Amino acid sequence: MQSQTLDTTQIKSSLSQQYKKIRQASEALCQPLKTEDYVVQPAAFVSPPKWNLAHVTWFFETFILKKHLPSYQEHNPQFAYFFNSYYESLGNRTFRAHRGNMTRPSTEEVYAYRAYVDKYMMEFLNSAELTEEQKDLVELGIHHEQQHQELLLTDLKYILANNPLFPAYLPPNTENIDLGKTAQIPSLTFTDFEEGLHSIGYEGADFHFDNEKGIHKVFLHAFRIANRLITNAEYMAFMDEGGYQNFAYWLSPAWEWVKNEQIEAPLYWHKIKDTWHQYTLQGLQRVNPDAPITHISYYEADAYATWAGKRLATEFEWEVACKQLNPEIPTNAVFQESVQLSPQPETSPKPCFYGNVWEWTNSAYLPYPYYQKAPGALGEYNGKFMINQMVLRGGSCVTPMSHIRPTYRNFFHTHERWQFTGIRLAEHVL
Amino acid sequence: MQSQTLDTTQIKSSLSQQYKKIRQASEALCQPLKTEDYVVQPAAFVSPPKWNLAHVTWFFETFILKKHLPSYQEHNPQFAYFFNSYYESLGNRTFRAHRGNMTRPSTEEVYAYRAYVDKYMMEFLNSAELTEEQKDLVELGIHHEQQHQELLLTDLKYILANNPLFPAYLPPNTENIDLGKTAQIPSLTFTDFEEGLHSIGYEGADFHFDNEKGIHKVFLHAFRIANRLITNAEYMAFMDEGGYQNFAYWLSPAWEWVKNEQIEAPLYWHKIKDTWHQYTLQGLQRVNPDAPITHISYYEADAYATWAGKRLATEFEWEVACKQLNPEIPTNAVFQESVQLSPQPETSPKPCFYGNVWEWTNSAYLPYPYYQKAPGALGEYNGKFMINQMVLRGGSCVTPMSHIRPTYRNFFHTHERWQFTGIRLAEHVL
Amino acid sequence: MQSQTLDTTQIKSSLSQQYKKIRQASEALCQPLKTEDYVVQPAAFVSPPKWNLAHVTWFFETFILKKHLPSYQEHNPQFAYFFNSYYESLGNRTFRAHRGNMTRPSTEEVYAYRAYVDKYMMEFLNSAELTEEQKDLVELGIHHEQQHQELLLTDLKYILANNPLFPAYLPPNTENIDLGKTAQIPSLTFTDFEEGLHSIGYEGADFHFDNEKGIHKVFLHAFRIANRLITNAEYMAFMDEGGYQNFAYWLSPAWEWVKNEQIEAPLYWHKIKDTWHQYTLQGLQRVNPDAPITHISYYEADAYATWAGKRLATEFEWEVACKQLNPEIPTNAVFQESVQLSPQPETSPKPCFYGNVWEWTNSAYLPYPYYQKAPGALGEYNGKFMINQMVLRGGSCVTPMSHIRPTYRNFFHTHERWQFTGIRLAEHVL
Amino acid sequence: MQSQTLDTTQIKSSLSQQYKKIRQASEALCQPLKTEDYVVQPAAFVSPPKWNLAHVTWFFETFILKKHLPSYQEHNPQFAYFFNSYYESLGNRTFRAHRGNMTRPSTEEVYAYRAYVDKYMMEFLNSAELTEEQKDLVELGIHHEQQHQELLLTDLKYILANNPLFPAYLPPNTENIDLGKTAQIPSLTFTDFEEGLHSIGYEGADFHFDNEKGIHKVFLHAFRIANRLITNAEYMAFMDEGGYQNFAYWLSPAWEWVKNEQIEAPLYWHKIKDTWHQYTLQGLQRVNPDAPITHISYYEADAYATWAGKRLATEFEWEVACKQLNPEIPTNAVFQESVQLSPQPETSPKPCFYGNVWEWTNSAYLPYPYYQKAPGALGEYNGKFMINQMVLRGGSCVTPMSHIRPTYRNFFHTHERWQFTGIRLAEHVL
């Protein structure tokens, strides 16, 4: 508990600095947008950028200012209706699929709302002796905004990729384009782990979510896990061998999905004159064979592993391997801060379990032993989603680095692809 | 035909003046919009305002500049994909329901596209001796843009009405609000017409659409037709007597529609503290009992007429009555130019068959005798929609006055309500 | 009106004889069925045969026995719930799409229900002096049962055609199979009709429906109409020339339907080793090029006519031509009684407007002038369907001959194909 | 392994006896059916009884007779198309939702098919020295038919319950009806289990499925588990306290399901004059407060546990408790053989983990460590369903007793309710 050695002024200063930094980062990410880009919602799972910007603000207003700053006057009582995401405890809200039809409040008004809340948050952070609960809430709000920074980028990618003009969000990265100069990708090897009992879950005093809390013991049979992610070249071999046409590699609902949705390649891939291209935040580019495969569903990750004669790791195997192989986040890990916003080839021989792409695991998203939902609206943060989703680990190229931990549990449905998702193989030691 | 007495310079001048006026009018209608309002599409039948602005421009570019101005360079070949509405002859186009997901080309680019096309249209209109075909095409483009001015307003109303903030497009009309001062509405009377043979359809040299062309004879049995439109007060009597709850007034698919969509009032009506309000382009207002009922489907118009013991007129009865009772458009007719953009009480004892609301008729939209589709893409303008729709007559408060004629045939599906539609009763003379 | 010369005993005898004959005919049609065939409903528009048998019985029970035979005890009060088709006035009923899930009452119970009602109907028909209203109701019940005989056959065809075993309802007709021996089909010619005023609608004292009642005057411009139906060979020429691939022949919603439903041929057609076959009530057979095309939607009929440079007749043109060319039903007309239950080649040079296939007209199904719905539940018989459907004329090979008249108006939606529907061309005389 | 002590004649005799017994049992279950009941499919997850009867026969024909009895002539090659359930390896099959539209092959033909296959199966079982693989296949076919006996009963319950006449399958059980005479239900207590490593999965030589194979170690934290199932009375307390109206008890997709499907009670429950009734295979009956709650989804089981302040057990906790508390199946366990075909009150103080209702666990259906799919079509038996379903344990009142084991894993989707499913509570020892 190093924070106990700090005096309260330092904590407050640190929290208010963190707050400012995060809030500025969200707005910096929106710099390249046109006003029109802030508004639309081409699929129900996508939120309009201006909604993301306002929702994280609403979170600070609702859970902190309205409850803990007595002098605070709500910016606009109607905004709660627009910017509540899924908190049933907090009353009616816009039906999710309609967010993209709301032209007002305008983007300008949303920025004004942010400034208003920021002003009072700084007043709150600077004026008072914060209680532990209040500090926890501010920290939660900060990590919540980080989650929405990632969503903002993945949603924006979906919005722009959906446009036949394929507009770029970032200027093209010239290095990326020289695909002739193949990187040296180490060959695919596996590290063995012996069977045994392991401690799983977060232990410590720093910020963490309730879903990873609860250190508990898990017995693992001997397994081995890949030292790197599967590359586009490797995935294209699966495609070339008819992976999308052969039911034998697919789970039953996966095969229905492939047929009903006519899936033939990862999301954002387009075959142009016999060459696979993919939409990236730098625009449409040739697929880099050395970069990790991404924008694939659990179904595709599982089918690839079956085709390769392996399987995905469980989230427990993944966590044990991560903690052992990467006690610290490697300096070359590809996160939002590295500004590429696309997965990068893993040229280092040293394994890296962080960033680049979220790694699908073969574990269902379920509560850990002893898991307890928090009381009230914050109890809806994680617990109510613990069904029919699979766990992903490690973070991606659009996750803020400071947001991630070895115990961090992300979760998506088995058919979802708009996050930066990828594959790390594993198998049992027989 | 006075135009035959003009020399060609005058015609050109007149056409280029008309062109300029129409193009400016479209942009003037967009003055009150925020950039965000240009983008969205809350229902498949609505087009985003920037799509409307670009589509009418694409029409001039495609049918005139690209074919008749040899020096013309297409502004952007990709735009055809975005802004073709329904012309199968002209290649692929954005799936209609996806228009609202396209953030690019931006509104700014759309205005630049308009300016570019305007520049070459003026060059075309000023430089050359126009052929008859060319003049017809320019006229068609002008009337096409007028149709989209109306759609722009009705779509915009739908976009803003869909927002829980109920933002106003125009500043509130204070006269409208004083609902205590009831207007003097003449009582509902009927004019008799004897049975006989009548000429139906457009005859003359001025602009008209192909669907109204083809003067032909129709025999009508003796009928009578109402001297004014049904008011909100009259419609509320139907509602108060359980009109929406009694199947006996409704056609079979109408009753399914009422039950499935849980229809209880006209579109845009909200009951607030026991008082009916309606969203108007001036914002949410109390329903004016004296104004004509509007935003009702054919199903509702027909159910009302059944409840009232009458029926809707056929389009032929309507045309005969209109030509006889209103040889000229009355000066008090409520069109887009009257700037109210909402139906106004009919206080004059003299019947007016023009403006205010489109009048549902009991005629299916089918070809007139001898109807011939034009060859090529323009043949798709009207003919291919002649099935499963009903005819409406007379224009509305958002139709440009110069766009309307006694023979003008509009058409919508029986469940559609987002146009300004209303009711005029008729019956047979027994 | 010869019936006026009969004394009442004769009328009653005639009515009770008609009743018996019709009731026996329905059961005779079910002779070839297996118990399983009575139960299913492969599409919402199809009713299970046992439902058809029970519904017509419920009609007699509800409108006659329960109201006009005081001693009558309802067979089973729950049956009303099962066998009411669409009469809102008569309370709740099984949701139409669920009829095929009801295994009880069993087929045996349905036959017992028929016998029970027949017993009391005979008592009613024999015992009393019937009022005019009562006689009308019995007649209506008889014609209602005839309508359901036709539906029984078309629904059964759909049920069996949907089974990959293609089970036959009738033993194969060996004559039909010898397709090498081509019939002599007269070439396609047209009869001219001059412009003029015509009387349309039923006039007389025999049975007729309310939708054809109301003799009224219609002015027709000069037209010509084909002397025979379009054959399979002629329709296949349209198919061979890419009729289903070229949007130019299709109405806009028709083209959406062709693409969405992937329509490539009439209903029940299967291409087997490059040869078109069609499921018939005699099983799967090669398409007979000389037989009239059937099982096509309005959309297909209209597209064919467009391709052929003609159009469909209006229902008024059709009625005028029919009355003039066929004052009597020709003896070679193909109706249910001819026991073929498939359209037969028209080898006679004399036009026949009756039987074989229902002829799509280019008239919307709307009320005639002066049309009045009957009061009460019987008012729901026809009137509430007068929207968004098109009129068909003439009857088909599965219509009882005694059911048809020149003024008879049938109606279906523009995409429906499971009735025996076909094409007769027309055009204006220029 | 007692079977190792038998000579081969005995094994064969035993297998052929088992075969005969199982096949006769399936047909005995169909005795009370009317022909109509065999045909329909009121929901996609239900199979028509005649399909169930034929499909299990097709399984023996396809995997044994066609491969292992050289003289065998296929009964009807078209049947494979109808009666293949989900084996992609074996070619095209009827789309699942269309099974209920197939009136042919008739029930009579299905019984003839069964007799034909039985004749050759007996020839096969009696004539030859069976290899281990062949014996395994016959055993698999037998257990497969047992699974479909259970489905036949649950599907049939759904078919009859869907009929407003609520026809009974069995004569009413008079004992059941005397609800006044309340059974003595022991109070709800919990047995504690200490933390530790446990062996999970099937070990032995008797029949088992591949999904339970693979003895592996699992570490469990200390937990306690309920000594009996939750009763209808206990579940009604949850309902009375607004369980279905309070989002706080429900997982997020569960709450969507409750609202969208308007769920207010378990499946088959009807409130009649303020008293809850449920459809049972004996017809509609008052809900017995002492019987275990059944026909609830995972969502409902989880919501109940949340409301009760407990949770569901994991499948590992369940298996450990079952093996320890019930080393043998208790003689009072309620299975298909007890002929009640409805859950019975648990009056004994001794816990029973078998029969009555399948117990939802809080474990996702995923492969055990070292799991390998069998090669070929049989590999599709279980493995491809291991996603997005939850595990159930213990068997139900319609499961054949000889079909169940402590390691048996059943699995359904979280919203499914037509199986006999119920609740056993658990919690961690803190």
Short mmCIF file of N, CA and C in Angstrom, two decimals, chain A residues 197-240:
data_model
loop_
_atom_site.label_atom_id
_atom_site.label_comp_id
_atom_site.label_asym_id
_atom_site.label_seq_id
_atom_site.Cartn_x
_atom_site.Cartn_y
_atom_site.Cartn_z
N LEU A 197 -1.45 -26.12 -8.34
CA LEU A 197 -2.43 -25.16 -7.82
C LEU A 197 -1.91 -23.74 -8.02
N HIS A 198 -2.78 -22.85 -8.42
CA HIS A 198 -2.36 -21.47 -8.69
C HIS A 198 -3.33 -20.49 -8.05
N SER A 199 -2.80 -19.33 -7.71
CA SER A 199 -3.66 -18.25 -7.21
C SER A 199 -4.11 -17.40 -8.38
N ILE A 200 -5.38 -17.17 -8.47
CA ILE A 200 -5.97 -16.41 -9.58
C ILE A 200 -6.71 -15.22 -9.00
N GLY A 201 -6.64 -14.09 -9.68
CA GLY A 201 -7.41 -12.92 -9.28
C GLY A 201 -6.51 -11.83 -8.72
N TYR A 202 -7.10 -10.66 -8.56
CA TYR A 202 -6.34 -9.49 -8.14
C TYR A 202 -6.14 -9.45 -6.64
N GLU A 203 -4.91 -9.16 -6.25
CA GLU A 203 -4.59 -9.00 -4.83
C GLU A 203 -3.74 -7.74 -4.74
N GLY A 204 -4.17 -6.78 -3.95
CA GLY A 204 -3.38 -5.57 -3.83
C GLY A 204 -4.29 -4.41 -3.52
N ALA A 205 -3.72 -3.23 -3.53
CA ALA A 205 -4.48 -2.07 -3.09
C ALA A 205 -4.75 -1.09 -4.22
N ASP A 206 -4.20 -1.37 -5.40
CA ASP A 206 -4.44 -0.43 -6.50
C ASP A 206 -5.81 -0.68 -7.13
N PHE A 207 -6.10 0.18 -8.06
CA PHE A 207 -7.41 0.06 -8.68
C PHE A 207 -7.58 -1.28 -9.40
N HIS A 208 -8.76 -1.84 -9.28
CA HIS A 208 -9.13 -3.04 -10.02
C HIS A 208 -10.66 -3.12 -10.02
N PHE A 209 -11.18 -3.92 -10.95
CA PHE A 209 -12.64 -4.07 -11.01
C PHE A 209 -13.10 -5.21 -10.11
N ASP A 210 -14.38 -5.20 -9.79
CA ASP A 210 -14.89 -6.24 -8.89
C ASP A 210 -14.84 -7.63 -9.52
N ASN A 211 -14.84 -7.70 -10.84
CA ASN A 211 -14.90 -9.03 -11.47
C ASN A 211 -13.58 -9.79 -11.42
N GLU A 212 -12.48 -9.10 -11.09
CA GLU A 212 -11.18 -9.76 -11.02
C GLU A 212 -10.73 -9.93 -9.57
N LYS A 213 -11.51 -9.37 -8.67
CA LYS A 213 -11.21 -9.41 -7.25
C LYS A 213 -11.49 -10.82 -6.72
N GLY A 214 -10.87 -11.16 -5.62
CA GLY A 214 -11.19 -12.47 -5.05
C GLY A 214 -10.14 -13.46 -5.42
N ILE A 215 -8.98 -13.31 -4.80
CA ILE A 215 -7.91 -14.26 -5.02
C ILE A 215 -8.46 -15.64 -4.66
N HIS A 216 -8.32 -16.58 -5.58
CA HIS A 216 -8.82 -17.92 -5.30
C HIS A 216 -7.90 -18.92 -5.97
N LYS A 217 -8.02 -20.18 -5.54
CA LYS A 217 -7.10 -21.21 -6.03
C LYS A 217 -7.73 -21.98 -7.18
N VAL A 218 -6.91 -22.26 -8.18
CA VAL A 218 -7.36 -23.04 -9.34
C VAL A 218 -6.29 -24.09 -9.60
N PHE A 219 -6.73 -25.34 -9.80
CA PHE A 219 -5.79 -26.38 -10.17
C PHE A 219 -5.72 -26.47 -11.69
N LEU A 220 -4.51 -26.44 -12.21
CA LEU A 220 -4.34 -26.56 -13.67
C LEU A 220 -3.54 -27.81 -14.00
N HIS A 221 -4.03 -28.56 -14.96
CA HIS A 221 -3.24 -29.67 -15.50
C HIS A 221 -2.12 -29.08 -16.36
N ALA A 222 -1.10 -29.88 -16.56
CA ALA A 222 0.06 -29.39 -17.32
C ALA A 222 -0.38 -28.89 -18.69
N PHE A 223 0.12 -27.75 -19.09
CA PHE A 223 -0.25 -27.18 -20.39
C PHE A 223 0.94 -26.47 -20.98
N ARG A 224 0.83 -26.14 -22.25
CA ARG A 224 1.84 -25.28 -22.87
C ARG A 224 1.11 -24.18 -23.65
N ILE A 225 1.77 -23.05 -23.76
CA ILE A 225 1.11 -21.88 -24.36
C ILE A 225 2.07 -21.20 -25.31
N ALA A 226 1.52 -20.65 -26.38
CA ALA A 226 2.35 -20.09 -27.47
C ALA A 226 3.09 -18.84 -27.01
N ASN A 227 4.25 -18.65 -27.58
CA ASN A 227 5.08 -17.51 -27.22
C ASN A 227 4.71 -16.23 -27.96
N ARG A 228 3.85 -16.37 -28.96
CA ARG A 228 3.41 -15.16 -29.67
C ARG A 228 2.00 -15.37 -30.23
N LEU A 229 1.46 -14.29 -30.76
CA LEU A 229 0.12 -14.32 -31.36
C LEU A 229 0.17 -14.93 -32.76
N ILE A 230 -0.97 -15.39 -33.22
CA ILE A 230 -1.09 -15.87 -34.60
C ILE A 230 -1.07 -14.66 -35.55
N THR A 231 -0.33 -14.81 -36.64
CA THR A 231 -0.18 -13.69 -37.59
C THR A 231 -1.24 -13.78 -38.70
N ASN A 232 -1.35 -12.68 -39.43
CA ASN A 232 -2.21 -12.68 -40.61
C ASN A 232 -1.81 -13.77 -41.61
N ALA A 233 -0.50 -13.95 -41.80
CA ALA A 233 -0.05 -14.97 -42.75
C ALA A 233 -0.53 -16.35 -42.32
N GLU A 234 -0.41 -16.64 -41.02
CA GLU A 234 -0.87 -17.94 -40.53
C GLU A 234 -2.38 -18.10 -40.69
N TYR A 235 -3.10 -17.02 -40.43
CA TYR A 235 -4.55 -17.10 -40.55
C TYR A 235 -4.96 -17.26 -42.02
N MET A 236 -4.21 -16.60 -42.91
CA MET A 236 -4.52 -16.74 -44.35
C MET A 236 -4.28 -18.17 -44.83
N ALA A 237 -3.37 -18.89 -44.19
CA ALA A 237 -3.19 -20.31 -44.54
C ALA A 237 -4.46 -21.11 -44.22
N PHE A 238 -5.05 -20.79 -43.08
CA PHE A 238 -6.33 -21.41 -42.71
C PHE A 238 -7.40 -21.08 -43.75
N MET A 239 -7.45 -19.82 -44.16
CA MET A 239 -8.42 -19.42 -45.17
C MET A 239 -8.15 -20.13 -46.50
N ASP A 240 -6.87 -20.20 -46.86
CA ASP A 240 -6.53 -20.83 -48.15
C ASP A 240 -6.86 -22.31 -48.17
#
